[in-house]
DNA sequence: GTGGGCTTTCCGGAAAATGGAAGCCGTTAC
DNA sequence: GTAACGGCTTCCATTTTCCGGAAAGCCCAC
């Protein structure tokens, strides 16, 4: 008679475990095998298998013809109901296009989520400097043009949390000193735009401006990313601020 | 001594139940109270409460200041990893913009999911005829321009399922006869574009064309939606087919 | 053939899910 | 003023569903 396994208890709520599986997906790994999923979520294969089957049945994930798992359309559909405004992306898009046509540079639209910036839309300028970010991607609040804007207008407790923790460095020019960063944030609030000079990569510069809802609260930020040295921050600031202003007005309508 | 409740057994897998909660959200109801969620998902409040809390903890949903639940950014982020190509939307967007600038009409980009069409991107023409669809929304495969294209190139079993079931009628002009629809699909394949003449609303006409991946397989469709009678389908077809061709080429690169 | 990696199924035992009830709000009605 | 109402949250005994090791399939590469 075969020895049957002795179940060792699970260690937490089911849903949490299941959702950890979805965390395994990111921009680099859009298609994963069951084994990879189980490994990355740190759970037995059989458990992962059962859970993924349920996700599959609902349409949260689907299987490729090769048996790999990937995020399903149902999830995308649900995600598009998320309140990035409401209607922030749709409202802003035409104006971002205008900005892109005029400058032929990279245009970015982002919101804050906790202590990170999330990129909501991005238009690549033809022949512009390449940027690291991706729609749906996250980044530190402290480095980018949009990040500085969003941090400058974030609630005090968020600012404290960000400034109180070690600050990520991406280049030699990245500002990692809290008090210097505080001055930059004050400057951003005073001038109405932010400048990130070679803080993300050594050949890029970005200028961001705040987008406000009808109550005047900052809900998003727009930025231009250009090659360092190709123009002055002030010239960009005029364009970006104007665009941000226009989008704010459209949002309130 | 207080009578303690007698648990009546639940009736299914946990995850399925939890995901049913998320189904309660749609374009009309983006923010819901706990009670509404429980009602729409048909489960006790306490259960719904516990599950929603877990979703909240993970970031799938968030609570407004008034206590309402809504879809969270985390879910949007995950959703943007869904395989609408890969990179279909981002690749196609500039070309859709071109099409929109030239025609000043409505431009739509859609993919097939099962027996429905899912709209991936939509650009409203200034002053163009209003359309019912929404980004992230679904519609029958049998009525719209994009739907006809996607159905025409769908696997045989999908076509059989769609044509074998009763076909939704939206206007007096909607084609609901299976054999007539079969001829339209053959025509769409032969000509390389589809025409939906007043089949969705009595004042609109749409023309769709297929977008193919590097293997020649149809992965999406693009369409123009115009006011009925404002121009001929043939004139639109030239533009739409050209655009679809260009997007297909860009996708393969 | 056979070895390895990945997937799928099985099942006894136990952890985690369940939902009625009761306690808390804030708001409206009398 | 207070009673009634609707919605949210917490509690806990019961038991349903989930867990995961093991073993069996599968497929490809060597």
PDB file of C-alpha atoms in Angstrom, chain B:
ATOM      1  CA  UNK B   1     -26.990  31.719  25.260  1.00  0.00           C
ATOM      2  CA  UNK B   2     -27.056  33.209  21.747  1.00  0.00           C
ATOM      3  CA  UNK B   3     -27.818  30.848  18.870  1.00  0.00           C
ATOM      4  CA  UNK B   4     -24.737  30.679  16.679  1.00  0.00           C
ATOM      5  CA  UNK B   5     -25.280  30.593  12.927  1.00  0.00           C
ATOM      6  CA  UNK B   6     -25.367  27.283  11.150  1.00  0.00           C
ATOM      7  CA  UNK B   7     -23.092  27.525   8.087  1.00  0.00           C
ATOM      8  CA  UNK B   8     -24.833  26.409   4.925  1.00  0.00           C
ATOM      9  CA  UNK B   9     -22.242  25.031   2.525  1.00  0.00           C
ATOM     10  CA  UNK B  10     -20.784  27.214  -0.204  1.00  0.00           C
ATOM     11  CA  UNK B  11     -21.179  25.995  -3.730  1.00  0.00           C
ATOM     12  CA  UNK B  12     -18.003  26.158  -5.736  1.00  0.00           C
ATOM     13  CA  UNK B  13     -14.329  27.032  -6.009  1.00  0.00           C
ATOM     14  CA  UNK B  14     -13.253  30.120  -4.100  1.00  0.00           C
ATOM     15  CA  UNK B  15     -11.462  31.870  -6.913  1.00  0.00           C
ATOM     16  CA  UNK B  16     -14.401  31.563  -9.237  1.00  0.00           C
ATOM     17  CA  UNK B  17     -16.579  33.194  -6.647  1.00  0.00           C
ATOM     18  CA  UNK B  18     -14.085  35.974  -6.066  1.00  0.00           C
ATOM     19  CA  UNK B  19     -13.749  36.674  -9.767  1.00  0.00           C
ATOM     20  CA  UNK B  20     -17.528  36.856 -10.099  1.00  0.00           C
ATOM     21  CA  UNK B  21     -17.270  39.907  -7.872  1.00  0.00           C
ATOM     22  CA  UNK B  22     -15.070  41.660 -10.392  1.00  0.00           C
ATOM     23  CA  UNK B  23     -17.607  40.843 -13.102  1.00  0.00           C
ATOM     24  CA  UNK B  24     -19.961  43.225 -11.354  1.00  0.00           C
ATOM     25  CA  UNK B  25     -17.925  46.154 -12.699  1.00  0.00           C
ATOM     26  CA  UNK B  26     -18.632  47.435 -16.184  1.00  0.00           C
ATOM     27  CA  UNK B  27     -18.454  50.640 -18.159  1.00  0.00           C
ATOM     28  CA  UNK B  28     -21.702  51.893 -16.630  1.00  0.00           C
ATOM     29  CA  UNK B  29     -20.841  50.953 -13.051  1.00  0.00           C
ATOM     30  CA  UNK B  30     -17.226  51.757 -12.396  1.00  0.00           C
ATOM     31  CA  UNK B  31     -17.750  52.396  -8.699  1.00  0.00           C
ATOM     32  CA  UNK B  32     -19.882  50.096  -6.582  1.00  0.00           C
ATOM     33  CA  UNK B  33     -20.871  49.761  -2.954  1.00  0.00           C
ATOM     34  CA  UNK B  34     -20.230  46.536  -1.130  1.00  0.00           C
ATOM     35  CA  UNK B  35     -23.935  45.779  -1.069  1.00  0.00           C
ATOM     36  CA  UNK B  36     -24.262  46.195  -4.812  1.00  0.00           C
ATOM     37  CA  UNK B  37     -21.274  43.942  -5.393  1.00  0.00           C
ATOM     38  CA  UNK B  38     -22.709  41.265  -3.151  1.00  0.00           C
ATOM     39  CA  UNK B  39     -26.092  41.544  -4.818  1.00  0.00           C
ATOM     40  CA  UNK B  40     -24.733  41.391  -8.360  1.00  0.00           C
ATOM     41  CA  UNK B  41     -22.441  38.493  -7.562  1.00  0.00           C
ATOM     42  CA  UNK B  42     -25.182  36.829  -5.533  1.00  0.00           C
ATOM     43  CA  UNK B  43     -23.321  36.145  -2.317  1.00  0.00           C
ATOM     44  CA  UNK B  44     -23.608  37.122   1.353  1.00  0.00           C
ATOM     45  CA  UNK B  45     -22.263  40.488   2.392  1.00  0.00           C
ATOM     46  CA  UNK B  46     -19.758  39.113   4.816  1.00  0.00           C
ATOM     47  CA  UNK B  47     -18.239  36.893   2.166  1.00  0.00           C
ATOM     48  CA  UNK B  48     -18.070  39.699  -0.358  1.00  0.00           C
ATOM     49  CA  UNK B  49     -16.532  41.917   2.272  1.00  0.00           C
ATOM     50  CA  UNK B  50     -13.739  39.514   3.073  1.00  0.00           C
ATOM     51  CA  UNK B  51     -12.932  38.840  -0.569  1.00  0.00           C
ATOM     52  CA  UNK B  52     -12.951  42.492  -1.548  1.00  0.00           C
ATOM     53  CA  UNK B  53     -10.588  43.216   1.314  1.00  0.00           C
ATOM     54  CA  UNK B  54      -8.136  40.723  -0.099  1.00  0.00           C
ATOM     55  CA  UNK B  55      -8.451  42.241  -3.564  1.00  0.00           C
ATOM     56  CA  UNK B  56      -7.858  45.608  -1.966  1.00  0.00           C
ATOM     57  CA  UNK B  57      -4.743  44.459  -0.163  1.00  0.00           C
ATOM     58  CA  UNK B  58      -3.250  43.306  -3.419  1.00  0.00           C
ATOM     59  CA  UNK B  59      -4.237  46.438  -5.340  1.00  0.00           C
ATOM     60  CA  UNK B  60      -6.737  44.851  -7.711  1.00  0.00           C
ATOM     61  CA  UNK B  61      -9.353  47.259  -6.406  1.00  0.00           C
ATOM     62  CA  UNK B  62      -9.224  50.375  -4.276  1.00  0.00           C
ATOM     63  CA  UNK B  63     -11.704  52.291  -2.192  1.00  0.00           C
ATOM     64  CA  UNK B  64     -12.782  55.825  -2.855  1.00  0.00           C
ATOM     65  CA  UNK B  65     -12.939  58.288  -0.022  1.00  0.00           C
ATOM     66  CA  UNK B  66     -16.670  57.577   0.149  1.00  0.00           C
ATOM     67  CA  UNK B  67     -16.082  53.878   0.667  1.00  0.00           C
ATOM     68  CA  UNK B  68     -17.019  52.766  -2.848  1.00  0.00           C
ATOM     69  CA  UNK B  69     -14.977  50.079  -4.552  1.00  0.00           C
ATOM     70  CA  UNK B  70     -13.407  50.575  -7.977  1.00  0.00           C
ATOM     71  CA  UNK B  71     -10.875  48.834 -10.197  1.00  0.00           C
ATOM     72  CA  UNK B  72      -7.315  49.577  -9.098  1.00  0.00           C
ATOM     73  CA  UNK B  73      -4.263  50.628 -11.055  1.00  0.00           C
ATOM     74  CA  UNK B  74      -2.551  47.330 -10.399  1.00  0.00           C
ATOM     75  CA  UNK B  75      -5.160  45.599 -12.476  1.00  0.00           C
ATOM     76  CA  UNK B  76      -4.810  48.103 -15.284  1.00  0.00           C
ATOM     77  CA  UNK B  77      -1.078  47.569 -15.203  1.00  0.00           C
ATOM     78  CA  UNK B  78      -1.470  43.805 -15.509  1.00  0.00           C
ATOM     79  CA  UNK B  79      -4.087  44.196 -18.179  1.00  0.00           C
ATOM     80  CA  UNK B  80      -1.737  46.236 -20.316  1.00  0.00           C
ATOM     81  CA  UNK B  81       0.445  43.128 -20.569  1.00  0.00           C
ATOM     82  CA  UNK B  82      -2.329  41.309 -22.419  1.00  0.00           C
ATOM     83  CA  UNK B  83      -1.396  40.100 -25.873  1.00  0.00           C
ATOM     84  CA  UNK B  84      -3.184  42.421 -28.225  1.00  0.00           C
ATOM     85  CA  UNK B  85      -0.471  41.687 -30.686  1.00  0.00           C
ATOM     86  CA  UNK B  86       2.224  41.946 -28.903  1.00  0.00           C
ATOM     87  CA  UNK B  87       2.369  45.673 -28.962  1.00  0.00           C
ATOM     88  CA  UNK B  88      -0.506  45.888 -31.382  1.00  0.00           C
ATOM     89  CA  UNK B  89      -2.038  49.010 -29.915  1.00  0.00           C
ATOM     90  CA  UNK B  90       1.225  50.902 -29.576  1.00  0.00           C
ATOM     91  CA  UNK B  91       2.326  49.966 -33.075  1.00  0.00           C
ATOM     92  CA  UNK B  92      -0.967  50.812 -34.701  1.00  0.00           C
ATOM     93  CA  UNK B  93      -1.683  54.071 -32.895  1.00  0.00           C
ATOM     94  CA  UNK B  94       0.329  56.453 -35.084  1.00  0.00           C
ATOM     95  CA  UNK B  95      -1.242  55.028 -38.243  1.00  0.00           C
ATOM     96  CA  UNK B  96      -4.709  55.259 -36.764  1.00  0.00           C
ATOM     97  CA  UNK B  97      -3.986  58.896 -35.988  1.00  0.00           C
ATOM     98  CA  UNK B  98      -2.989  59.460 -39.598  1.00  0.00           C
ATOM     99  CA  UNK B  99      -6.212  57.894 -40.767  1.00  0.00           C
ATOM    100  CA  UNK B 100      -8.141  60.074 -38.367  1.00  0.00           C
ATOM    101  CA  UNK B 101      -6.375  63.250 -39.502  1.00  0.00           C
ATOM    102  CA  UNK B 102      -7.002  62.522 -43.167  1.00  0.00           C
ATOM    103  CA  UNK B 103     -10.648  61.575 -42.888  1.00  0.00           C
ATOM    104  CA  UNK B 104     -11.816  63.338 -39.726  1.00  0.00           C
ATOM    105  CA  UNK B 105     -13.996  60.267 -39.192  1.00  0.00           C
ATOM    106  CA  UNK B 106     -14.143  57.626 -36.451  1.00  0.00           C
ATOM    107  CA  UNK B 107     -11.335  55.082 -36.499  1.00  0.00           C
ATOM    108  CA  UNK B 108     -11.570  51.769 -34.658  1.00  0.00           C
ATOM    109  CA  UNK B 109      -9.120  49.004 -33.854  1.00  0.00           C
ATOM    110  CA  UNK B 110     -10.411  45.665 -32.592  1.00  0.00           C
ATOM    111  CA  UNK B 111      -9.503  42.036 -31.988  1.00  0.00           C
ATOM    112  CA  UNK B 112     -11.593  38.900 -31.674  1.00  0.00           C
ATOM    113  CA  UNK B 113     -12.137  37.196 -28.333  1.00  0.00           C
ATOM    114  CA  UNK B 114     -14.169  33.997 -28.631  1.00  0.00           C
ATOM    115  CA  UNK B 115     -17.361  34.866 -30.473  1.00  0.00           C
ATOM    116  CA  UNK B 116     -17.193  38.584 -29.780  1.00  0.00           C
ATOM    117  CA  UNK B 117     -15.207  41.574 -30.927  1.00  0.00           C
ATOM    118  CA  UNK B 118     -13.270  43.604 -28.356  1.00  0.00           C
ATOM    119  CA  UNK B 119     -12.440  47.215 -29.152  1.00  0.00           C
ATOM    120  CA  UNK B 120      -8.804  47.993 -28.428  1.00  0.00           C
ATOM    121  CA  UNK B 121      -8.557  51.595 -29.570  1.00  0.00           C
ATOM    122  CA  UNK B 122     -10.903  54.195 -30.878  1.00  0.00           C
ATOM    123  CA  UNK B 123     -10.326  57.704 -32.151  1.00  0.00           C
ATOM    124  CA  UNK B 124     -13.362  59.929 -32.418  1.00  0.00           C
ATOM    125  CA  UNK B 125     -13.463  62.068 -35.540  1.00  0.00           C
ATOM    126  CA  UNK B 126     -14.361  65.708 -34.911  1.00  0.00           C
ATOM    127  CA  UNK B 127     -18.007  66.081 -35.781  1.00  0.00           C
ATOM    128  CA  UNK B 128     -18.227  62.521 -37.051  1.00  0.00           C
ATOM    129  CA  UNK B 129     -21.254  60.296 -36.500  1.00  0.00           C
ATOM    130  CA  UNK B 130     -21.392  59.111 -32.879  1.00  0.00           C
ATOM    131  CA  UNK B 131     -20.672  55.424 -32.300  1.00  0.00           C
ATOM    132  CA  UNK B 132     -21.864  53.169 -29.501  1.00  0.00           C
ATOM    133  CA  UNK B 133     -18.599  51.413 -28.808  1.00  0.00           C
ATOM    134  CA  UNK B 134     -16.032  52.062 -26.104  1.00  0.00           C
ATOM    135  CA  UNK B 135     -12.403  51.044 -25.646  1.00  0.00           C
ATOM    136  CA  UNK B 136     -12.514  47.762 -23.769  1.00  0.00           C
ATOM    137  CA  UNK B 137     -16.094  47.141 -24.847  1.00  0.00           C
ATOM    138  CA  UNK B 138     -17.512  44.072 -26.587  1.00  0.00           C
ATOM    139  CA  UNK B 139     -19.908  43.604 -29.466  1.00  0.00           C
ATOM    140  CA  UNK B 140     -21.363  40.906 -31.704  1.00  0.00           C
ATOM    141  CA  UNK B 141     -19.055  39.683 -34.475  1.00  0.00           C
ATOM    142  CA  UNK B 142     -21.849  39.785 -37.008  1.00  0.00           C
ATOM    143  CA  UNK B 143     -22.716  43.463 -37.255  1.00  0.00           C
ATOM    144  CA  UNK B 144     -19.746  45.828 -37.316  1.00  0.00           C
ATOM    145  CA  UNK B 145     -17.115  46.357 -39.996  1.00  0.00           C
ATOM    146  CA  UNK B 146     -14.313  45.059 -37.781  1.00  0.00           C
ATOM    147  CA  UNK B 147     -16.499  42.181 -36.623  1.00  0.00           C
ATOM    148  CA  UNK B 148     -17.179  40.962 -40.144  1.00  0.00           C
ATOM    149  CA  UNK B 149     -13.473  41.020 -40.967  1.00  0.00           C
ATOM    150  CA  UNK B 150     -12.561  39.100 -37.838  1.00  0.00           C
ATOM    151  CA  UNK B 151     -15.358  36.595 -38.346  1.00  0.00           C
ATOM    152  CA  UNK B 152     -14.418  36.097 -41.994  1.00  0.00           C
ATOM    153  CA  UNK B 153     -10.929  35.018 -40.942  1.00  0.00           C
ATOM    154  CA  UNK B 154     -11.858  33.141 -37.761  1.00  0.00           C
ATOM    155  CA  UNK B 155     -11.374  29.368 -37.401  1.00  0.00           C
ATOM    156  CA  UNK B 156     -14.192  27.312 -38.912  1.00  0.00           C
ATOM    157  CA  UNK B 157     -15.501  26.193 -35.540  1.00  0.00           C
ATOM    158  CA  UNK B 158     -15.980  29.785 -34.418  1.00  0.00           C
ATOM    159  CA  UNK B 159     -17.834  30.631 -37.619  1.00  0.00           C
ATOM    160  CA  UNK B 160     -20.088  27.626 -37.162  1.00  0.00           C
ATOM    161  CA  UNK B 161     -20.863  28.565 -33.593  1.00  0.00           C
ATOM    162  CA  UNK B 162     -21.738  32.129 -34.546  1.00  0.00           C
ATOM    163  CA  UNK B 163     -23.733  31.268 -37.660  1.00  0.00           C
ATOM    164  CA  UNK B 164     -25.444  28.352 -35.966  1.00  0.00           C
ATOM    165  CA  UNK B 165     -26.899  30.521 -33.191  1.00  0.00           C
ATOM    166  CA  UNK B 166     -29.608  33.172 -33.514  1.00  0.00           C
ATOM    167  CA  UNK B 167     -28.038  36.400 -34.750  1.00  0.00           C
ATOM    168  CA  UNK B 168     -28.662  39.656 -32.881  1.00  0.00           C
ATOM    169  CA  UNK B 169     -30.636  42.309 -34.707  1.00  0.00           C
ATOM    170  CA  UNK B 170     -29.862  45.993 -34.093  1.00  0.00           C
ATOM    171  CA  UNK B 171     -31.676  47.705 -36.970  1.00  0.00           C
ATOM    172  CA  UNK B 172     -34.086  46.708 -39.754  1.00  0.00           C
ATOM    173  CA  UNK B 173     -31.035  46.437 -42.022  1.00  0.00           C
ATOM    174  CA  UNK B 174     -29.095  44.039 -39.770  1.00  0.00           C
ATOM    175  CA  UNK B 175     -28.347  40.816 -41.628  1.00  0.00           C
ATOM    176  CA  UNK B 176     -29.573  37.936 -39.511  1.00  0.00           C
ATOM    177  CA  UNK B 177     -29.780  35.252 -42.162  1.00  0.00           C
ATOM    178  CA  UNK B 178     -26.911  32.754 -41.884  1.00  0.00           C
ATOM    179  CA  UNK B 179     -26.546  32.031 -45.591  1.00  0.00           C
ATOM    180  CA  UNK B 180     -26.619  35.701 -46.530  1.00  0.00           C
ATOM    181  CA  UNK B 181     -23.990  36.320 -43.870  1.00  0.00           C
ATOM    182  CA  UNK B 182     -21.878  33.517 -45.314  1.00  0.00           C
ATOM    183  CA  UNK B 183     -21.912  35.277 -48.676  1.00  0.00           C
ATOM    184  CA  UNK B 184     -20.872  38.532 -47.018  1.00  0.00           C
ATOM    185  CA  UNK B 185     -17.966  36.782 -45.327  1.00  0.00           C
ATOM    186  CA  UNK B 186     -16.822  35.182 -48.584  1.00  0.00           C
ATOM    187  CA  UNK B 187     -17.062  38.602 -50.195  1.00  0.00           C
ATOM    188  CA  UNK B 188     -15.014  40.123 -47.380  1.00  0.00           C
ATOM    189  CA  UNK B 189     -12.290  37.522 -47.859  1.00  0.00           C
ATOM    190  CA  UNK B 190     -12.286  37.978 -51.645  1.00  0.00           C
ATOM    191  CA  UNK B 191     -12.241  41.770 -51.689  1.00  0.00           C
ATOM    192  CA  UNK B 192     -10.038  42.276 -48.642  1.00  0.00           C
ATOM    193  CA  UNK B 193     -12.491  44.553 -46.845  1.00  0.00           C
ATOM    194  CA  UNK B 194     -15.910  44.392 -45.202  1.00  0.00           C
ATOM    195  CA  UNK B 195     -18.890  46.709 -45.406  1.00  0.00           C
ATOM    196  CA  UNK B 196     -21.455  47.067 -42.638  1.00  0.00           C
ATOM    197  CA  UNK B 197     -24.220  49.252 -44.030  1.00  0.00           C
ATOM    198  CA  UNK B 198     -26.659  50.499 -41.339  1.00  0.00           C
ATOM    199  CA  UNK B 199     -26.376  47.183 -39.551  1.00  0.00           C
ATOM    200  CA  UNK B 200     -25.532  48.707 -36.171  1.00  0.00           C
ATOM    201  CA  UNK B 201     -27.382  52.020 -36.288  1.00  0.00           C
ATOM    202  CA  UNK B 202     -29.521  53.410 -39.096  1.00  0.00           C
ATOM    203  CA  UNK B 203     -27.253  56.399 -39.696  1.00  0.00           C
ATOM    204  CA  UNK B 204     -23.833  54.752 -39.783  1.00  0.00           C
ATOM    205  CA  UNK B 205     -21.782  52.753 -42.230  1.00  0.00           C
ATOM    206  CA  UNK B 206     -18.436  51.124 -41.518  1.00  0.00           C
ATOM    207  CA  UNK B 207     -15.714  49.588 -43.635  1.00  0.00           C
ATOM    208  CA  UNK B 208     -13.122  47.254 -42.111  1.00  0.00           C
ATOM    209  CA  UNK B 209      -9.890  45.625 -43.225  1.00  0.00           C
ATOM    210  CA  UNK B 210      -7.709  42.882 -41.737  1.00  0.00           C
ATOM    211  CA  UNK B 211      -4.384  43.379 -39.955  1.00  0.00           C
ATOM    212  CA  UNK B 212      -2.023  40.396 -40.256  1.00  0.00           C
ATOM    213  CA  UNK B 213       1.009  39.254 -38.309  1.00  0.00           C
ATOM    214  CA  UNK B 214       4.255  38.141 -39.934  1.00  0.00           C
ATOM    215  CA  UNK B 215       2.772  34.725 -40.670  1.00  0.00           C
ATOM    216  CA  UNK B 216      -0.105  36.242 -42.589  1.00  0.00           C
ATOM    217  CA  UNK B 217      -2.603  35.355 -39.893  1.00  0.00           C
ATOM    218  CA  UNK B 218      -5.332  37.910 -39.170  1.00  0.00           C
ATOM    219  CA  UNK B 219      -4.841  39.215 -35.628  1.00  0.00           C
ATOM    220  CA  UNK B 220      -6.894  42.400 -35.646  1.00  0.00           C
ATOM    221  CA  UNK B 221      -9.027  44.684 -37.773  1.00  0.00           C
ATOM    222  CA  UNK B 222      -9.260  48.399 -38.395  1.00  0.00           C
ATOM    223  CA  UNK B 223     -12.317  50.300 -39.562  1.00  0.00           C
ATOM    224  CA  UNK B 224     -13.715  53.698 -40.455  1.00  0.00           C
ATOM    225  CA  UNK B 225     -17.212  54.550 -39.284  1.00  0.00           C
ATOM    226  CA  UNK B 226     -18.987  57.307 -41.207  1.00  0.00           C
ATOM    227  CA  UNK B 227     -22.443  58.745 -41.593  1.00  0.00           C
ATOM    228  CA  UNK B 228     -24.513  56.666 -43.989  1.00  0.00           C
ATOM    229  CA  UNK B 229     -24.659  58.226 -47.421  1.00  0.00           C
ATOM    230  CA  UNK B 230     -21.769  60.651 -46.905  1.00  0.00           C
ATOM    231  CA  UNK B 231     -19.459  58.667 -49.188  1.00  0.00           C
ATOM    232  CA  UNK B 232     -19.110  55.347 -50.967  1.00  0.00           C
ATOM    233  CA  UNK B 233     -17.752  52.184 -49.333  1.00  0.00           C
ATOM    234  CA  UNK B 234     -15.203  51.863 -52.143  1.00  0.00           C
ATOM    235  CA  UNK B 235     -13.628  55.224 -51.387  1.00  0.00           C
ATOM    236  CA  UNK B 236     -13.280  54.279 -47.730  1.00  0.00           C
ATOM    237  CA  UNK B 237     -11.993  50.809 -48.570  1.00  0.00           C
ATOM    238  CA  UNK B 238      -8.940  52.216 -50.333  1.00  0.00           C
ATOM    239  CA  UNK B 239      -7.946  54.166 -47.236  1.00  0.00           C
ATOM    240  CA  UNK B 240      -8.720  51.454 -44.713  1.00  0.00           C
ATOM    241  CA  UNK B 241      -6.980  48.715 -46.668  1.00  0.00           C
ATOM    242  CA  UNK B 242      -3.888  50.848 -47.134  1.00  0.00           C
ATOM    243  CA  UNK B 243      -3.789  51.642 -43.445  1.00  0.00           C
ATOM    244  CA  UNK B 244      -4.293  48.002 -42.464  1.00  0.00           C
ATOM    245  CA  UNK B 245      -1.509  46.995 -44.833  1.00  0.00           C
ATOM    246  CA  UNK B 246       0.858  49.543 -43.331  1.00  0.00           C
ATOM    247  CA  UNK B 247       0.075  48.456 -39.793  1.00  0.00           C
ATOM    248  CA  UNK B 248       0.596  44.819 -40.767  1.00  0.00           C
ATOM    249  CA  UNK B 249       4.005  45.669 -42.158  1.00  0.00           C
ATOM    250  CA  UNK B 250       4.935  47.650 -39.030  1.00  0.00           C
ATOM    251  CA  UNK B 251       3.870  44.710 -36.859  1.00  0.00           C
ATOM    252  CA  UNK B 252       6.192  42.351 -38.682  1.00  0.00           C
ATOM    253  CA  UNK B 253       9.171  44.653 -38.239  1.00  0.00           C
TER     254      UNK B 253
END
